CSV table of C-alpha atoms in Angstrom, one decimal:
chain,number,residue,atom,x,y,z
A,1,UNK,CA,38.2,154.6,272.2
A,2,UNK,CA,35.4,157.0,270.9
A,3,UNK,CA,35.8,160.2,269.0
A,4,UNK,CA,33.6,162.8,267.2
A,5,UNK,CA,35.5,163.0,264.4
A,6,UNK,CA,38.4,160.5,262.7
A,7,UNK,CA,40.4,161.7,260.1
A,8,UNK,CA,42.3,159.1,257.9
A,9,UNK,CA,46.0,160.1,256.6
A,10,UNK,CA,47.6,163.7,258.2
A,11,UNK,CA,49.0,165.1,255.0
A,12,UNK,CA,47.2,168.1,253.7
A,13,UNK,CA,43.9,167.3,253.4
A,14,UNK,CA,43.7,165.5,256.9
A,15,UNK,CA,45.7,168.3,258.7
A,16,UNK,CA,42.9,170.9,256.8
A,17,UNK,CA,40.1,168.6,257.9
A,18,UNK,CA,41.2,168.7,261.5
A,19,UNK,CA,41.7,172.7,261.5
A,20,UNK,CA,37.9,173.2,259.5
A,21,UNK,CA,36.6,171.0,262.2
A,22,UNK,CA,38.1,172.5,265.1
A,23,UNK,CA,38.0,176.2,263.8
A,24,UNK,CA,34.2,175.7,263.7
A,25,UNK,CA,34.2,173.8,267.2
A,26,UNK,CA,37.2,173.8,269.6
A,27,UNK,CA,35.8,171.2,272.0
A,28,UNK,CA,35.7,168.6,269.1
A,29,UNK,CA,37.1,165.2,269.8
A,30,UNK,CA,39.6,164.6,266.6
A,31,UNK,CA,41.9,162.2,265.8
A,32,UNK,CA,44.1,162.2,263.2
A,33,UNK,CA,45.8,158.9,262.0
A,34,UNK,CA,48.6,158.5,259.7
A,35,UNK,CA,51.0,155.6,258.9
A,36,UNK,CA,53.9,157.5,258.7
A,37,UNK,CA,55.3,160.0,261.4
A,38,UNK,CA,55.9,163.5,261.1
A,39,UNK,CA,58.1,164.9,258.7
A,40,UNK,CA,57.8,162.5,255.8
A,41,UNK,CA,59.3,163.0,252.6
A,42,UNK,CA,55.9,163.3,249.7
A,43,UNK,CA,56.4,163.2,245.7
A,44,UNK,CA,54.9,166.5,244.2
A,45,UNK,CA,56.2,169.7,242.3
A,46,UNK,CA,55.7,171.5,246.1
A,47,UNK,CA,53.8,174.4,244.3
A,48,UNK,CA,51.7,176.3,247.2
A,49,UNK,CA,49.0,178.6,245.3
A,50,UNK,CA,48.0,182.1,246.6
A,51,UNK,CA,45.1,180.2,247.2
A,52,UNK,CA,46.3,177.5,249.7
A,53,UNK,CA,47.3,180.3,251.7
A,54,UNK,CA,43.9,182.5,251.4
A,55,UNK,CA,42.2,179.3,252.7
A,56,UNK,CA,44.3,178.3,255.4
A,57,UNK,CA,43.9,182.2,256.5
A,58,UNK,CA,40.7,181.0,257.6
A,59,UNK,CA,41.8,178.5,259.9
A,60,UNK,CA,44.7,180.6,261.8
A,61,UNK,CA,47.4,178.3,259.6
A,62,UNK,CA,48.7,181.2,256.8
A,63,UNK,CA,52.0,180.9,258.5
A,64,UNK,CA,52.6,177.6,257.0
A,65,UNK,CA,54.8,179.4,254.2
A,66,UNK,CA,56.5,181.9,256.4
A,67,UNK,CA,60.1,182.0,255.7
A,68,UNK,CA,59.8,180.5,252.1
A,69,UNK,CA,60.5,183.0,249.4
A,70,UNK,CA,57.8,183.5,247.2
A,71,UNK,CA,58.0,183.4,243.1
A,72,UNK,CA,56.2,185.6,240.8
A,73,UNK,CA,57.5,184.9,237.2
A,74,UNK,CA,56.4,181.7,235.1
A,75,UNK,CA,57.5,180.5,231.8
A,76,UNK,CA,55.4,177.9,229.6
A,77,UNK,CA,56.9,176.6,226.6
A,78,UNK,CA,56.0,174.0,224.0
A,79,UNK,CA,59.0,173.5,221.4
A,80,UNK,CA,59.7,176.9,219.5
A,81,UNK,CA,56.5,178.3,221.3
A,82,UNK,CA,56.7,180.2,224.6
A,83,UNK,CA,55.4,182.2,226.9
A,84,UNK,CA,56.8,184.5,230.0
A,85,UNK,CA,55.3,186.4,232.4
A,86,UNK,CA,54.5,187.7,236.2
A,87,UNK,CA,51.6,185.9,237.7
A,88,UNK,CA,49.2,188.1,239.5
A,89,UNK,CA,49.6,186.7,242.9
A,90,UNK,CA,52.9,184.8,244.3
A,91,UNK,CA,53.4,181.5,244.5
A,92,UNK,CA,55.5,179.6,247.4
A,93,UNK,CA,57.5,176.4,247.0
A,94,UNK,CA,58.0,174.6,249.8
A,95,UNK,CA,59.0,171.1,250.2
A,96,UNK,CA,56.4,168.8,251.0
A,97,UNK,CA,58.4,167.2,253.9
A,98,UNK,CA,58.4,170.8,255.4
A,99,UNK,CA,54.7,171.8,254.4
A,100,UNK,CA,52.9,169.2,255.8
A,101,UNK,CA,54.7,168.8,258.7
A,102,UNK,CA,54.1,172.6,259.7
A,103,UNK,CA,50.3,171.7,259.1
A,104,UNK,CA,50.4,168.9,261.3
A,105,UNK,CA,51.6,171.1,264.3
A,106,UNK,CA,49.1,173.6,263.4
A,107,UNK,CA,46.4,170.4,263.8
A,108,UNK,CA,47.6,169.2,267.1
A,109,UNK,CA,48.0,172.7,268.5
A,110,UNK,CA,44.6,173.2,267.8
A,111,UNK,CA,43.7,170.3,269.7
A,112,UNK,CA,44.0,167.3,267.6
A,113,UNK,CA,45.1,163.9,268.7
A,114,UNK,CA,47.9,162.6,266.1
A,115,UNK,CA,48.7,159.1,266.1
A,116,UNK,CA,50.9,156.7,263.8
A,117,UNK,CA,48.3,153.9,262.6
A,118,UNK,CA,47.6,152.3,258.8
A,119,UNK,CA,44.7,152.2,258.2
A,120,UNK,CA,43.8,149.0,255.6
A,121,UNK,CA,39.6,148.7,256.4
A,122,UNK,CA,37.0,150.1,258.5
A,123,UNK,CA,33.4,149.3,259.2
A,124,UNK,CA,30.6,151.3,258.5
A,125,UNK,CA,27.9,150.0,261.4
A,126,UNK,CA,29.2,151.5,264.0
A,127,UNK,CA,32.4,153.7,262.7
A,128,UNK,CA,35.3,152.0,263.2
A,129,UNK,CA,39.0,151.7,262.8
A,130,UNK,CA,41.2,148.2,263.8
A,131,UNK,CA,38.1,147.7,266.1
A,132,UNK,CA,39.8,150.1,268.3
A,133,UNK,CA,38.7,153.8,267.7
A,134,UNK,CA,34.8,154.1,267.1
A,135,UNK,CA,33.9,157.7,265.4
A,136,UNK,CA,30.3,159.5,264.4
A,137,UNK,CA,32.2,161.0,261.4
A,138,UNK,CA,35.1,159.6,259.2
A,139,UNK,CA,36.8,161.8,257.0
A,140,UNK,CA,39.0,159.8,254.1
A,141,UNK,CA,42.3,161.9,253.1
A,142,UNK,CA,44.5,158.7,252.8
A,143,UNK,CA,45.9,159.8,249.3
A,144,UNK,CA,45.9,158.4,245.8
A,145,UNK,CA,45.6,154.8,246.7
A,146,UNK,CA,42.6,155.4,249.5
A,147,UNK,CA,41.6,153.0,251.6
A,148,UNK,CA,38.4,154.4,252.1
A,149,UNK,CA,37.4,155.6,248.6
A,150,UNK,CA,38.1,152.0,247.9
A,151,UNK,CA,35.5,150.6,250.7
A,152,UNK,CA,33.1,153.7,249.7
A,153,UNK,CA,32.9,153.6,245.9
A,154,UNK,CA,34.5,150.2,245.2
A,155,UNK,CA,37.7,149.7,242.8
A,156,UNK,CA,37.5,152.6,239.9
A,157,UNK,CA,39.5,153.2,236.8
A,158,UNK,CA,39.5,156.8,236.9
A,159,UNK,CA,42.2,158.8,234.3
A,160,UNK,CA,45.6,158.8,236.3
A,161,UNK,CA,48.9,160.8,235.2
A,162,UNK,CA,52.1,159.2,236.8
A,163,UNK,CA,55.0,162.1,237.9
A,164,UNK,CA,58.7,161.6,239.0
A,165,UNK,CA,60.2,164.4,240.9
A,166,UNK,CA,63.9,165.4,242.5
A,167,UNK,CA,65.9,167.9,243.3
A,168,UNK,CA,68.9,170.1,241.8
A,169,UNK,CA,70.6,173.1,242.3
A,170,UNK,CA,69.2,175.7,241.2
A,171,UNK,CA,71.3,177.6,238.0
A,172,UNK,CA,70.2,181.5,236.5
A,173,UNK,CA,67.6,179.6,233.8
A,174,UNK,CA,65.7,178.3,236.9
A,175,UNK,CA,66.5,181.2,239.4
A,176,UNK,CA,63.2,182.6,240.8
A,177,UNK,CA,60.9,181.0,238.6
A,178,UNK,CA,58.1,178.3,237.8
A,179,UNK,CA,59.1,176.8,234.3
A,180,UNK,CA,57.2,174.1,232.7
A,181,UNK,CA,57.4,172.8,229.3
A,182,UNK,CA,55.1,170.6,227.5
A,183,UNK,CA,56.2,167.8,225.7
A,184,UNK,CA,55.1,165.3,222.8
A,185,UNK,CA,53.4,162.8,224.6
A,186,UNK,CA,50.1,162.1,225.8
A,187,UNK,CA,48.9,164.7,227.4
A,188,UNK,CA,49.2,166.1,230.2
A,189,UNK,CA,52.9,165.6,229.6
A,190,UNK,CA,55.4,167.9,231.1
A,191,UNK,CA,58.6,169.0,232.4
A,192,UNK,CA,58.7,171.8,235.2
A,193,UNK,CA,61.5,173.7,237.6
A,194,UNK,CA,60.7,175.4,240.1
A,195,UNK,CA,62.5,177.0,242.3
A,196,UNK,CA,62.8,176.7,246.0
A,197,UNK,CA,64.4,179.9,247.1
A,198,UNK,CA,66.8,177.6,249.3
A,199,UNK,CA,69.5,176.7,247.0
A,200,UNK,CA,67.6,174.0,245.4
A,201,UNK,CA,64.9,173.7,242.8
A,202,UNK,CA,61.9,170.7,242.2
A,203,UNK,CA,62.6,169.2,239.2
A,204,UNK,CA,60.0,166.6,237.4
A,205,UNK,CA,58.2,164.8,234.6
A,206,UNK,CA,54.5,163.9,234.6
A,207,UNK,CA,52.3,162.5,231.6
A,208,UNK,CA,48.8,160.8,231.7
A,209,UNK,CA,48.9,157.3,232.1
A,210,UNK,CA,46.8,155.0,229.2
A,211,UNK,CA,43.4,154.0,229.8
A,212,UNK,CA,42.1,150.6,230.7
A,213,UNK,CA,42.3,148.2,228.2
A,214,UNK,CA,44.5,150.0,226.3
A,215,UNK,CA,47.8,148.1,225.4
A,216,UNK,CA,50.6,151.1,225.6
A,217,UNK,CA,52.7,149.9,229.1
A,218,UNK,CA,52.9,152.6,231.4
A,219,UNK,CA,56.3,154.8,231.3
A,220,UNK,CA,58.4,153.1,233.2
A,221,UNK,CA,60.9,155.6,235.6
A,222,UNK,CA,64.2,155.8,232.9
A,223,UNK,CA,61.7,156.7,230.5
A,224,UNK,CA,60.4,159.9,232.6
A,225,UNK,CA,64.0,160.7,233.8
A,226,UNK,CA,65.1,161.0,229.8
A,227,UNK,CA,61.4,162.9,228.9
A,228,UNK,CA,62.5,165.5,232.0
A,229,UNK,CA,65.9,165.6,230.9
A,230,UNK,CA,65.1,166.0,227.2
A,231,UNK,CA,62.7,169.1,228.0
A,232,UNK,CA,64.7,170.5,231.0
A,233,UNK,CA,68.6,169.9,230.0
A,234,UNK,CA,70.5,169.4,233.1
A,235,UNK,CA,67.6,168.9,235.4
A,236,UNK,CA,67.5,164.5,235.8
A,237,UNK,CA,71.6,164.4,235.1
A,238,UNK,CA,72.2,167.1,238.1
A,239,UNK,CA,68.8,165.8,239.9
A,240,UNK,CA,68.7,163.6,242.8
A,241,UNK,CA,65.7,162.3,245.7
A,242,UNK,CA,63.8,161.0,242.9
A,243,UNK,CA,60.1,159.5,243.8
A,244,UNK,CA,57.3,158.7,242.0
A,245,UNK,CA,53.4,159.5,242.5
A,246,UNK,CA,50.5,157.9,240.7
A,247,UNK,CA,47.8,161.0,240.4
A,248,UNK,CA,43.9,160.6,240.5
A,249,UNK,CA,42.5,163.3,238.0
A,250,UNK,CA,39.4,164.9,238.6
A,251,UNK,CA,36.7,164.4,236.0
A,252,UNK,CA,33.6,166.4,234.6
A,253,UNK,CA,31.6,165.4,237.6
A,254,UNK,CA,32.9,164.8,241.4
A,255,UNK,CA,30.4,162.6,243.8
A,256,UNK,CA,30.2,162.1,247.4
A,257,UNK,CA,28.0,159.0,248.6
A,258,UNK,CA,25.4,160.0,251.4
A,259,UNK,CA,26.3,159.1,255.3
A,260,UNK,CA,28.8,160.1,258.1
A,261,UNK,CA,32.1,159.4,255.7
A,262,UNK,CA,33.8,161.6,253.8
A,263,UNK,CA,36.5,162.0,251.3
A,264,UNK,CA,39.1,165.0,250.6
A,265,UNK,CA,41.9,165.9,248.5
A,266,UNK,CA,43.8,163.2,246.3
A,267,UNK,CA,41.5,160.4,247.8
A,268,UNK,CA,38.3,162.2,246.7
A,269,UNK,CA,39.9,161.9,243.0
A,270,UNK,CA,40.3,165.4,243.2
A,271,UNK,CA,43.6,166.4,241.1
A,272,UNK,CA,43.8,169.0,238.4
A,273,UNK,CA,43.6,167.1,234.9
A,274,UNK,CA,45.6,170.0,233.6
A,275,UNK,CA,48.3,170.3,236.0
A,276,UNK,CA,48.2,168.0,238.6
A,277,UNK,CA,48.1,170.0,241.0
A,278,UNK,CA,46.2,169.0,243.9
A,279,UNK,CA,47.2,171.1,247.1
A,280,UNK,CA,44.3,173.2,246.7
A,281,UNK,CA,41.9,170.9,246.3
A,282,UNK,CA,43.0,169.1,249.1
A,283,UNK,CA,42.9,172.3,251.6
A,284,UNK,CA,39.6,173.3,250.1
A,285,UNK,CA,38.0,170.4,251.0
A,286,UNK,CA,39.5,169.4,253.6
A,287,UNK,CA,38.5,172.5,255.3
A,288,UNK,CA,35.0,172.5,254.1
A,289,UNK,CA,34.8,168.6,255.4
A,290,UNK,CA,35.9,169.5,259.1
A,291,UNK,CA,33.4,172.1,259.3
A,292,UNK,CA,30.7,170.0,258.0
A,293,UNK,CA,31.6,167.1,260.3
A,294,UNK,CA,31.4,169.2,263.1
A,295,UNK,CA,28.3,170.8,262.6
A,296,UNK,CA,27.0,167.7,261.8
A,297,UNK,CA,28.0,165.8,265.0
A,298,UNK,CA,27.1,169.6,267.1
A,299,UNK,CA,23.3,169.0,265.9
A,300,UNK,CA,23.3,165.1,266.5
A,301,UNK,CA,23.1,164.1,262.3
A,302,UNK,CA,26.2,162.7,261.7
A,303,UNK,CA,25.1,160.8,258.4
A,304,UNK,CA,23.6,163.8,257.4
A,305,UNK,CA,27.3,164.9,256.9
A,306,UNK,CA,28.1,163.0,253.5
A,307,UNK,CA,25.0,165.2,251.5
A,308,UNK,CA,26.3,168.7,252.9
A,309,UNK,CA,29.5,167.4,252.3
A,310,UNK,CA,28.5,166.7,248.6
A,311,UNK,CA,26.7,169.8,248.3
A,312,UNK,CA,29.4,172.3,249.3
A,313,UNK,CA,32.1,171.0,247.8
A,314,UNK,CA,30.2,171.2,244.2
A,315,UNK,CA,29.2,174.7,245.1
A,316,UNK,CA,33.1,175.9,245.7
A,317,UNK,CA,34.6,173.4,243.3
A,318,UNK,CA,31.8,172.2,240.4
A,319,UNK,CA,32.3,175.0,237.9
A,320,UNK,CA,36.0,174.8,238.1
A,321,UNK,CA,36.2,171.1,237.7
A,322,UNK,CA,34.1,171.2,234.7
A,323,UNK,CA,36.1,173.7,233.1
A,324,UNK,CA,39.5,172.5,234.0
A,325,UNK,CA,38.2,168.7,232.4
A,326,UNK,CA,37.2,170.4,229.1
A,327,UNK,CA,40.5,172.5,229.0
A,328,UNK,CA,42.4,169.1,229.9
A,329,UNK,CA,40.8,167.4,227.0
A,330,UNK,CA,41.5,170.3,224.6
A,331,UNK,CA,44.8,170.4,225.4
A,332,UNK,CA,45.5,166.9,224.3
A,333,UNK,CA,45.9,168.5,221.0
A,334,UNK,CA,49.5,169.8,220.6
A,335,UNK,CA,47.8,172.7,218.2
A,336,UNK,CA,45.6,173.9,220.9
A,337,UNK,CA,48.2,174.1,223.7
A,338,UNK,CA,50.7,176.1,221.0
A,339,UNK,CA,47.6,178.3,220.4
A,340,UNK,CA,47.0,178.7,224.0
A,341,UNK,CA,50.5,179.7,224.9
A,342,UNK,CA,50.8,182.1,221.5
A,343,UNK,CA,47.3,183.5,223.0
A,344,UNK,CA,48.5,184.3,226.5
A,345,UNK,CA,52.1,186.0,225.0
A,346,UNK,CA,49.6,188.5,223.3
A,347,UNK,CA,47.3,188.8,225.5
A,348,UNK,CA,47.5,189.1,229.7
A,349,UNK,CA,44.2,188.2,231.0
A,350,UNK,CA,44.6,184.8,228.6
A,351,UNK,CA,47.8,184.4,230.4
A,352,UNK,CA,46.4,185.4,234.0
A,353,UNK,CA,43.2,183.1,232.9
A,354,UNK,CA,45.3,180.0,232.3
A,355,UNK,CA,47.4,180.7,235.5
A,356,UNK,CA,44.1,180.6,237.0
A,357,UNK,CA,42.7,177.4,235.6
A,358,UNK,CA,45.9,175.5,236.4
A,359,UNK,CA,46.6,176.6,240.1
A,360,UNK,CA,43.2,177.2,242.1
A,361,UNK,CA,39.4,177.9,240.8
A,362,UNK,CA,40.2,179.5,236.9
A,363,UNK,CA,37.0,179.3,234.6
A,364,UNK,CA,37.3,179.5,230.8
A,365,UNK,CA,35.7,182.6,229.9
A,366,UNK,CA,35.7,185.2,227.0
A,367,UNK,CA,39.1,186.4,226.6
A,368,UNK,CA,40.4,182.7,226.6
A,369,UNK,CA,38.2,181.4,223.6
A,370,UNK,CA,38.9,184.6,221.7
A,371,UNK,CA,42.4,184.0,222.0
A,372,UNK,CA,42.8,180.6,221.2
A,373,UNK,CA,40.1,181.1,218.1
A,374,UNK,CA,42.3,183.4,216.7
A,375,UNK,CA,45.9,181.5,217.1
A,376,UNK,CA,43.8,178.7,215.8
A,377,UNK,CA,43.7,180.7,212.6
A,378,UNK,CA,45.6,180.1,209.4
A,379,UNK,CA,48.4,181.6,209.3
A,380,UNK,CA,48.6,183.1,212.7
A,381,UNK,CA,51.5,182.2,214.8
């Protein structure tokens, strides 16, 4: 079987790629392979930024979150320090096994092929998958543990956080609201809540994993369970559905190899080191990816995809990525995250700032230094 465009894994990412690419040319071949069928349960905190929804605007797919009652207010907390306040623009939260599958049926109405197939290798000269479907662009969104990041860039020890979510019913303290509290560990380490609007809220723990070679074992899932129950009373002890999700964070600088396959989302490494959150990213690019592929394969230069690929995805993303690795690297510092929550209580663009750097394309700028220079200060608390 040939196609124009193969797209490896259907959650986020792969469903984007398949709506960039047929948004930008209907009569595109596209299949989309994933080894598990359609709705799947996914480990996450099911947070779906304002921004999620602006991009998939652009591909006819907004209505992924009709239905879903939006939240507005956000707490952030570390111990006695702690912040509340109305984000600018709502955030949904929608379970993941609802989410994706919606984006799925917004992929295959658009005309993409959907099939159930793991994928474990491919070969490069020609394109191909099981030595069955033969492609002029590949697009990699098969997740965290990628099989073709693996086969493109080799075996890499990039930072990873590790994160254990559930579900609970949702009490007053959680009622219409994103709450996440920072703990004492290594950083990122945190608690959150948030709620649903169904009756149920996502409950979790996530901290950053140790390097290689260093000799601290990795939390094991107890261990997260009593760090989320610790933070978030209630939460693990009324939580149930737990699953786990290893989490590739992004780093100062994201590459893209040259050639006719691409890489989205988690499998491009591309995870906020602040937050974890990854949705975004993975619509973003995934978007940007399917348009690329199919204007590649229009003008016959398929392996002119991976540079155009690499090129616009630093121009929408670069910046931010930058900034969100030095703000993840600050905050490792329990000071600095105490000064950045006292800084956003007295001030609202620090708190609209840091809203901004944690959920979509935030930037450090002015008001953010100044703020955190002066609860840096002696005696200011």
């Amino acid at each position: 079987m040939k196609t124009d465009l193969l797209v490896i894994g259907a959650g986020p990412a792969g469903a984007a790629t398949a709506l960039g690419a047929l948004t930008e040319d209907p009569s595109l071949r596209v299949v989309l392979l994933d080894r598990s069928d359609f709705p799947r349960n996914k480990s996450c905190g099911d947070g779906i930024a304002p921004h999620v929804v602006t991009a998939l605007a652009q591909v006819g797919a907004a209505a992924v979150v009709d239905g879903w009652e939006p939240v507005r207010q956000l707490e952030l907390s570390h111990g006695d320090v702690s912040v509340e306040g109305e984000m600018d623009r709502e955030v949904h939260v929608i379970p993941r096994k609802v989410f994706d599958a919606r984006l799925v049926e917004h992929a295959v109405a658009a005309g993409a092929e959907l099939r159930r197939q793991r994928v474990t290798a491919f070969s490069t000269h020609p394109l191909r998958v099981a030595g069955e479907i033969e492609a002029q662009v590949v697009v990699g969104a098969d997740g965290a543990s990628s099989v073709v990041r693996a086969q493109l860039l080799g075996r890499r020890r990039d930072p990873r956080a590790l994160a254990l979510r559930g579900y609970a019913r949702v009490t007053d303290a959680w009622r219409g609201r994103q709450v996440i509290r920072y703990g004492d560990r290594r950083q990122p380490s945190y608690a959150w809540a948030f709620d649903c609007g169904n009756g149920l809220v996502n409950v979790g723990y996530g901290e950053l994993l140790p390097g290689e070679g260093s000799r601290r074992a990795a939390p094991s899932r107890q261990l997260l369970l009593d760090q989320l129950e610790s933070l978030l009373p209630g939460a693990a002890s009324t939580g149930s559905g737990w699953l786990g999700h290893h989490l590739p964070l992004s780093s100062w600088r994201w590459d893209q190899p040259d050639g006719a396959v691409l890489l989205v989302g988690d499998a491009a490494g591309l995870v906020n080191p602040m937050t974890g959150e990854g949705i975004y990213y993975a619509i973003a690019t995934g978007i940007a990816a399917g348009r690329t592929a199919a204007r590649a394969v229009r003008a016959g230069r398929p392996t002119d995809a991976g540079a155009v690929h690499r090129r616009e995805v630093r121009r929408l993303l670069g910046t931010h990525l930058r900034h969100t690795w030095l703000s993840s690297r600050l905050a490792q510092s329990p000071a600095v995250v105490d000064a950045g929550i006292r800084a956003a209580g007295r001030d609202r663009r620090v708190f609209d700032t840091l809203v901004e750097i944690g959920l979509g394309d935030g930037r450090i700028n002015r008001p953010l230094v100044t703020g955190l220079v002066g609860a840096l200060r002696p005696g200011r608390s």
